[in-house]
Amino acid sequence: MAPELPKHALIAVTSHYAPFYANGDPTGLFYTEALHSYLVLKGAGFEVDLASETGTYGIDPHSIDKMFMSESDYEIYNDKSHEFSKKLAAIRKASELNPSDYGLFFASAGHGSLFDYPTAKSLIKIAESVWERGGIVSAVCHGPAILPSIIDSKTGKSIINGKRVTGFTDKGEEVLNVDKIMRESKVVPISQGAAQAGGKYEEPENPFDNYSIVDGRLVTGTNPASTTSTATKAVEAFNAL
């Protein structure tokens, strides 16, 4: 590992919090994608920060449904004194951070990511710095919405150009009944964004199965259930540098 690569991770969080679902509910951060990645990274000995583009966030209410949350997840969610709860409440603004402080970048998600990640200049700058210095860039679910915008200075192309990548599937959007809403909102689905950037998009047979991919220093996962495996593989890739 290069001596300048710190064991310090940044978890990116979407700033977008606005009505999205057919019933008027907002989308924003998918809670467990930030929580589970944080727990894996902290457990592996990383210093971990959370940041969004604007320094604000909102939790997608659908993400805290019992379908997606375990008993231990709810315990942390309801415990404002837990270290994760404190970090999230005091979320940083990406532009106020020093990109060179980080050796691993992890993009958590929620449908909100589709709206702000592609143009989140400060988060992108941090990820580009991590990549440039030989670190790990990882993303889960809709987090890969940021990847086409992360440019490799050596090639002038996205870091996913020519690489295997996954993310939330088109079939998954249909199952959640938000595919039409996404088209109306003019956001780019993960598979389409990856293909446009030259990525080799792959997906599991079941859109909600745990599925994560490592291609060199790029680590991606398909859905919320893949968060732990994606973060674990990101740690393994970092340790192998």
mmCIF file of C-alpha atoms in Angstrom:
data_model
loop_
_atom_site.group_PDB
_atom_site.id
_atom_site.type_symbol
_atom_site.label_atom_id
_atom_site.label_comp_id
_atom_site.label_asym_id
_atom_site.label_seq_id
_atom_site.Cartn_x
_atom_site.Cartn_y
_atom_site.Cartn_z
ATOM 1 C CA MET A 1 0.000 0.000 0.000
ATOM 2 C CA ALA A 2 1.219 3.477 -0.870
ATOM 3 C CA PRO A 3 2.260 5.287 2.334
ATOM 4 C CA GLU A 4 0.138 8.297 1.390
ATOM 5 C CA LEU A 5 -3.070 6.213 1.380
ATOM 6 C CA PRO A 6 -4.831 6.765 4.730
ATOM 7 C CA LYS A 7 -7.092 4.180 6.351
ATOM 8 C CA HIS A 8 -9.839 6.769 6.288
ATOM 9 C CA ALA A 9 -13.120 6.243 4.439
ATOM 10 C CA LEU A 10 -15.767 8.643 3.224
ATOM 11 C CA ILE A 11 -19.349 7.438 2.937
ATOM 12 C CA ALA A 12 -21.208 9.635 0.455
ATOM 13 C CA VAL A 13 -24.862 10.386 1.233
ATOM 14 C CA THR A 14 -27.409 11.880 -1.141
ATOM 15 C CA SER A 15 -28.541 15.463 -0.472
ATOM 16 C CA HIS A 16 -31.699 15.017 -2.515
ATOM 17 C CA TYR A 17 -34.816 14.822 -0.365
ATOM 18 C CA ALA A 18 -38.052 15.529 -2.223
ATOM 19 C CA PRO A 19 -41.396 13.930 -3.182
ATOM 20 C CA PHE A 20 -40.843 10.955 -5.473
ATOM 21 C CA TYR A 21 -43.207 8.044 -4.879
ATOM 22 C CA ALA A 22 -46.738 7.844 -6.301
ATOM 23 C CA ASN A 23 -48.244 8.534 -2.860
ATOM 24 C CA GLY A 24 -46.174 11.697 -2.462
ATOM 25 C CA ASP A 25 -43.574 10.217 -0.105
ATOM 26 C CA PRO A 26 -40.082 11.671 -0.490
ATOM 27 C CA THR A 27 -36.972 9.809 -1.474
ATOM 28 C CA GLY A 28 -33.575 10.460 0.007
ATOM 29 C CA LEU A 29 -31.005 8.325 1.806
ATOM 30 C CA PHE A 30 -31.609 4.584 2.027
ATOM 31 C CA TYR A 31 -30.758 4.311 5.714
ATOM 32 C CA THR A 32 -29.158 0.860 5.974
ATOM 33 C CA GLU A 33 -26.854 1.481 3.007
ATOM 34 C CA ALA A 34 -25.089 4.132 5.053
ATOM 35 C CA LEU A 35 -25.439 2.247 8.356
ATOM 36 C CA HIS A 36 -24.197 -1.159 7.213
ATOM 37 C CA SER A 37 -21.257 0.256 5.260
ATOM 38 C CA TYR A 38 -20.318 2.346 8.302
ATOM 39 C CA LEU A 39 -20.401 -0.686 10.600
ATOM 40 C CA VAL A 40 -18.222 -2.733 8.220
ATOM 41 C CA LEU A 41 -15.670 0.048 7.744
ATOM 42 C CA LYS A 42 -15.468 0.899 11.457
ATOM 43 C CA GLY A 43 -15.195 -2.785 12.277
ATOM 44 C CA ALA A 44 -12.239 -3.025 9.894
ATOM 45 C CA GLY A 45 -10.413 -0.223 11.691
ATOM 46 C CA PHE A 46 -11.173 2.661 9.345
ATOM 47 C CA GLU A 47 -11.796 6.191 10.452
ATOM 48 C CA VAL A 48 -15.119 7.019 8.783
ATOM 49 C CA ASP A 49 -16.770 10.289 7.792
ATOM 50 C CA LEU A 50 -20.201 10.867 6.265
ATOM 51 C CA ALA A 51 -20.734 13.695 3.800
ATOM 52 C CA SER A 52 -23.257 14.920 1.268
ATOM 53 C CA GLU A 53 -22.875 17.535 -1.424
ATOM 54 C CA THR A 54 -24.787 20.216 0.495
ATOM 55 C CA GLY A 55 -24.224 19.014 4.053
ATOM 56 C CA THR A 56 -27.904 18.076 4.329
ATOM 57 C CA TYR A 57 -29.835 14.824 3.967
ATOM 58 C CA GLY A 58 -33.217 13.218 4.540
ATOM 59 C CA ILE A 59 -34.051 9.552 5.124
ATOM 60 C CA ASP A 60 -36.303 7.824 2.605
ATOM 61 C CA PRO A 61 -39.218 6.618 4.775
ATOM 62 C CA HIS A 62 -39.536 3.458 2.668
ATOM 63 C CA SER A 63 -35.992 2.477 3.678
ATOM 64 C CA ILE A 64 -36.905 2.172 7.354
ATOM 65 C CA ASP A 65 -39.712 -0.287 6.672
ATOM 66 C CA LYS A 66 -39.417 -3.608 8.498
ATOM 67 C CA MET A 67 -38.826 -5.264 5.116
ATOM 68 C CA PHE A 68 -35.375 -3.675 5.053
ATOM 69 C CA MET A 69 -34.524 -3.219 8.746
ATOM 70 C CA SER A 70 -33.419 -5.774 11.332
ATOM 71 C CA GLU A 71 -34.010 -5.435 15.051
ATOM 72 C CA SER A 72 -30.425 -4.257 15.540
ATOM 73 C CA ASP A 73 -30.862 -1.693 12.734
ATOM 74 C CA TYR A 74 -33.895 -0.261 14.552
ATOM 75 C CA GLU A 75 -31.959 -0.173 17.822
ATOM 76 C CA ILE A 76 -29.299 2.034 16.236
ATOM 77 C CA TYR A 77 -31.892 4.112 14.363
ATOM 78 C CA ASN A 78 -33.672 4.874 17.650
ATOM 79 C CA ASP A 79 -30.466 5.484 19.621
ATOM 80 C CA LYS A 80 -29.425 9.094 19.054
ATOM 81 C CA SER A 81 -26.310 8.505 21.183
ATOM 82 C CA HIS A 82 -24.968 5.764 18.882
ATOM 83 C CA GLU A 83 -21.786 6.855 17.085
ATOM 84 C CA PHE A 84 -23.442 6.359 13.670
ATOM 85 C CA SER A 85 -26.468 8.435 14.663
ATOM 86 C CA LYS A 86 -24.153 11.225 15.823
ATOM 87 C CA LYS A 87 -22.121 11.101 12.595
ATOM 88 C CA LEU A 88 -25.252 11.216 10.448
ATOM 89 C CA ALA A 89 -26.773 14.072 12.442
ATOM 90 C CA ALA A 90 -23.522 16.031 12.028
ATOM 91 C CA ILE A 91 -23.091 15.129 8.349
ATOM 92 C CA ARG A 92 -20.311 17.056 6.629
ATOM 93 C CA LYS A 93 -20.489 19.201 3.512
ATOM 94 C CA ALA A 94 -18.255 17.590 0.877
ATOM 95 C CA SER A 95 -16.664 20.868 -0.236
ATOM 96 C CA GLU A 96 -15.338 21.440 3.295
ATOM 97 C CA LEU A 97 -13.362 18.180 3.304
ATOM 98 C CA ASN A 98 -9.791 17.565 2.153
ATOM 99 C CA PRO A 99 -9.924 14.908 -0.605
ATOM 100 C CA SER A 100 -6.405 13.692 0.181
ATOM 101 C CA ASP A 101 -7.531 12.642 3.680
ATOM 102 C CA TYR A 102 -9.285 9.579 2.253
ATOM 103 C CA GLY A 103 -8.137 6.222 0.927
ATOM 104 C CA LEU A 104 -11.573 4.690 0.346
ATOM 105 C CA PHE A 105 -14.764 6.205 -1.074
ATOM 106 C CA PHE A 106 -18.132 4.479 -0.600
ATOM 107 C CA ALA A 107 -21.322 5.816 -2.194
ATOM 108 C CA SER A 108 -24.432 4.852 -0.245
ATOM 109 C CA ALA A 109 -27.684 5.559 -1.983
ATOM 110 C CA GLY A 110 -31.448 5.706 -2.163
ATOM 111 C CA HIS A 111 -33.332 6.908 -5.243
ATOM 112 C CA GLY A 112 -32.298 10.435 -4.260
ATOM 113 C CA SER A 113 -28.819 9.609 -5.554
ATOM 114 C CA LEU A 114 -30.137 9.500 -9.113
ATOM 115 C CA PHE A 115 -30.902 13.206 -8.849
ATOM 116 C CA ASP A 116 -27.792 14.693 -7.231
ATOM 117 C CA TYR A 117 -24.869 12.277 -7.582
ATOM 118 C CA PRO A 118 -24.221 12.744 -11.330
ATOM 119 C CA THR A 119 -23.410 16.437 -10.769
ATOM 120 C CA ALA A 120 -22.208 16.358 -7.131
ATOM 121 C CA LYS A 121 -18.924 18.117 -7.929
ATOM 122 C CA SER A 122 -17.354 18.004 -4.465
ATOM 123 C CA LEU A 123 -18.155 14.330 -3.849
ATOM 124 C CA ILE A 124 -16.877 13.535 -7.348
ATOM 125 C CA LYS A 125 -13.681 15.471 -6.636
ATOM 126 C CA ILE A 126 -13.040 13.400 -3.501
ATOM 127 C CA ALA A 127 -13.660 10.131 -5.361
ATOM 128 C CA GLU A 128 -11.345 11.220 -8.191
ATOM 129 C CA SER A 129 -8.634 12.033 -5.664
ATOM 130 C CA VAL A 130 -8.997 8.621 -4.014
ATOM 131 C CA TRP A 131 -8.774 6.924 -7.419
ATOM 132 C CA GLU A 132 -5.826 9.046 -8.570
ATOM 133 C CA ARG A 133 -3.839 8.089 -5.455
ATOM 134 C CA GLY A 134 -4.513 4.366 -5.911
ATOM 135 C CA GLY A 135 -7.382 3.986 -3.450
ATOM 136 C CA ILE A 136 -10.711 2.158 -3.574
ATOM 137 C CA VAL A 137 -13.926 3.554 -5.039
ATOM 138 C CA SER A 138 -17.087 1.648 -4.151
ATOM 139 C CA ALA A 139 -20.838 2.148 -4.474
ATOM 140 C CA VAL A 140 -24.044 0.243 -3.804
ATOM 141 C CA CYS A 141 -27.586 0.179 -5.228
ATOM 142 C CA HIS A 142 -28.199 3.638 -6.782
ATOM 143 C CA GLY A 143 -24.788 4.831 -5.551
ATOM 144 C CA PRO A 144 -23.218 3.906 -8.919
ATOM 145 C CA ALA A 145 -25.085 6.919 -10.347
ATOM 146 C CA ILE A 146 -21.960 8.868 -9.378
ATOM 147 C CA LEU A 147 -19.496 6.572 -11.150
ATOM 148 C CA PRO A 148 -19.864 7.787 -14.768
ATOM 149 C CA SER A 149 -18.910 11.284 -13.565
ATOM 150 C CA ILE A 150 -15.717 10.142 -11.805
ATOM 151 C CA ILE A 151 -12.989 10.662 -14.388
ATOM 152 C CA ASP A 152 -9.653 8.852 -14.532
ATOM 153 C CA SER A 153 -7.100 11.581 -15.283
ATOM 154 C CA LYS A 154 -4.891 9.086 -17.119
ATOM 155 C CA THR A 155 -7.566 8.169 -19.665
ATOM 156 C CA GLY A 156 -9.914 11.140 -19.607
ATOM 157 C CA LYS A 157 -12.765 8.641 -19.307
ATOM 158 C CA SER A 158 -14.929 7.404 -16.452
ATOM 159 C CA ILE A 159 -13.247 5.034 -14.029
ATOM 160 C CA ILE A 160 -15.871 2.425 -14.988
ATOM 161 C CA ASN A 161 -14.936 2.458 -18.670
ATOM 162 C CA GLY A 162 -14.142 -1.153 -19.588
ATOM 163 C CA LYS A 163 -14.838 -2.399 -16.057
ATOM 164 C CA ARG A 164 -17.420 -4.763 -14.610
ATOM 165 C CA VAL A 165 -20.010 -2.890 -12.583
ATOM 166 C CA THR A 166 -23.402 -3.509 -11.003
ATOM 167 C CA GLY A 167 -26.100 -1.419 -9.352
ATOM 168 C CA PHE A 168 -29.858 -1.409 -8.903
ATOM 169 C CA THR A 169 -31.544 -3.161 -11.812
ATOM 170 C CA ASP A 170 -34.225 -2.030 -14.245
ATOM 171 C CA LYS A 171 -36.284 -5.041 -13.170
ATOM 172 C CA GLY A 172 -35.984 -3.890 -9.570
ATOM 173 C CA GLU A 173 -37.334 -0.454 -10.501
ATOM 174 C CA GLU A 174 -40.325 -2.150 -12.146
ATOM 175 C CA VAL A 175 -40.970 -4.304 -9.067
ATOM 176 C CA LEU A 176 -40.926 -1.160 -6.904
ATOM 177 C CA ASN A 177 -43.275 0.483 -9.421
ATOM 178 C CA VAL A 178 -41.066 3.544 -9.863
ATOM 179 C CA ASP A 179 -39.833 2.991 -13.431
ATOM 180 C CA LYS A 180 -42.473 5.343 -14.868
ATOM 181 C CA ILE A 181 -41.748 7.953 -12.181
ATOM 182 C CA MET A 182 -38.049 7.766 -13.059
ATOM 183 C CA ARG A 183 -38.788 8.347 -16.741
ATOM 184 C CA GLU A 184 -41.004 11.315 -15.880
ATOM 185 C CA SER A 185 -38.261 12.679 -13.605
ATOM 186 C CA LYS A 186 -35.726 12.254 -16.443
ATOM 187 C CA VAL A 187 -33.193 10.480 -14.235
ATOM 188 C CA VAL A 188 -30.820 7.937 -15.745
ATOM 189 C CA PRO A 189 -31.199 4.297 -14.605
ATOM 190 C CA ILE A 190 -28.006 2.721 -13.256
ATOM 191 C CA SER A 191 -27.671 0.195 -16.100
ATOM 192 C CA GLN A 192 -28.029 2.907 -18.735
ATOM 193 C CA GLY A 193 -25.586 5.278 -17.055
ATOM 194 C CA ALA A 194 -23.019 2.509 -16.708
ATOM 195 C CA ALA A 195 -23.337 1.486 -20.355
ATOM 196 C CA GLN A 196 -23.034 5.079 -21.564
ATOM 197 C CA ALA A 197 -19.779 5.406 -19.606
ATOM 198 C CA GLY A 198 -18.362 2.219 -21.120
ATOM 199 C CA GLY A 199 -18.994 0.009 -18.111
ATOM 200 C CA LYS A 200 -19.793 -3.694 -18.397
ATOM 201 C CA TYR A 201 -23.024 -3.789 -16.417
ATOM 202 C CA GLU A 202 -23.922 -7.071 -14.696
ATOM 203 C CA GLU A 203 -26.855 -8.022 -12.496
ATOM 204 C CA PRO A 204 -28.168 -10.944 -10.417
ATOM 205 C CA GLU A 205 -31.066 -13.093 -11.579
ATOM 206 C CA ASN A 206 -33.172 -11.774 -8.700
ATOM 207 C CA PRO A 207 -32.910 -7.965 -8.373
ATOM 208 C CA PHE A 208 -32.976 -8.214 -4.572
ATOM 209 C CA ASP A 209 -30.304 -10.909 -4.146
ATOM 210 C CA ASN A 210 -26.997 -10.095 -2.464
ATOM 211 C CA TYR A 211 -24.674 -9.424 -5.414
ATOM 212 C CA SER A 212 -21.412 -7.500 -5.483
ATOM 213 C CA ILE A 213 -18.522 -7.244 -7.926
ATOM 214 C CA VAL A 214 -14.837 -6.387 -7.603
ATOM 215 C CA ASP A 215 -12.934 -5.193 -10.669
ATOM 216 C CA GLY A 216 -9.534 -4.011 -9.534
ATOM 217 C CA ARG A 217 -10.032 -0.960 -7.305
ATOM 218 C CA LEU A 218 -13.711 -0.630 -8.250
ATOM 219 C CA VAL A 219 -16.270 -2.368 -6.008
ATOM 220 C CA THR A 220 -20.028 -2.245 -6.626
ATOM 221 C CA GLY A 221 -23.183 -3.845 -5.225
ATOM 222 C CA THR A 222 -26.709 -4.226 -6.587
ATOM 223 C CA ASN A 223 -29.125 -3.381 -3.776
ATOM 224 C CA PRO A 224 -29.542 -2.740 -0.026
ATOM 225 C CA ALA A 225 -28.995 -6.433 0.760
ATOM 226 C CA SER A 226 -25.583 -6.157 -0.929
ATOM 227 C CA THR A 227 -24.304 -3.311 1.251
ATOM 228 C CA THR A 228 -22.404 -5.440 3.754
ATOM 229 C CA SER A 229 -20.777 -7.630 1.097
ATOM 230 C CA THR A 230 -19.861 -4.578 -1.003
ATOM 231 C CA ALA A 231 -18.263 -2.772 1.933
ATOM 232 C CA THR A 232 -16.494 -5.976 3.022
ATOM 233 C CA LYS A 233 -15.058 -6.477 -0.467
ATOM 234 C CA ALA A 234 -14.006 -2.811 -0.554
ATOM 235 C CA VAL A 235 -12.069 -3.357 2.688
ATOM 236 C CA GLU A 236 -10.479 -6.521 1.280
ATOM 237 C CA ALA A 237 -9.477 -4.665 -1.892
ATOM 238 C CA PHE A 238 -7.973 -1.858 0.207
ATOM 239 C CA ASN A 239 -6.011 -4.312 2.338
ATOM 240 C CA ALA A 240 -4.680 -5.982 -0.817
ATOM 241 C CA LEU A 241 -3.233 -2.748 -2.242
#
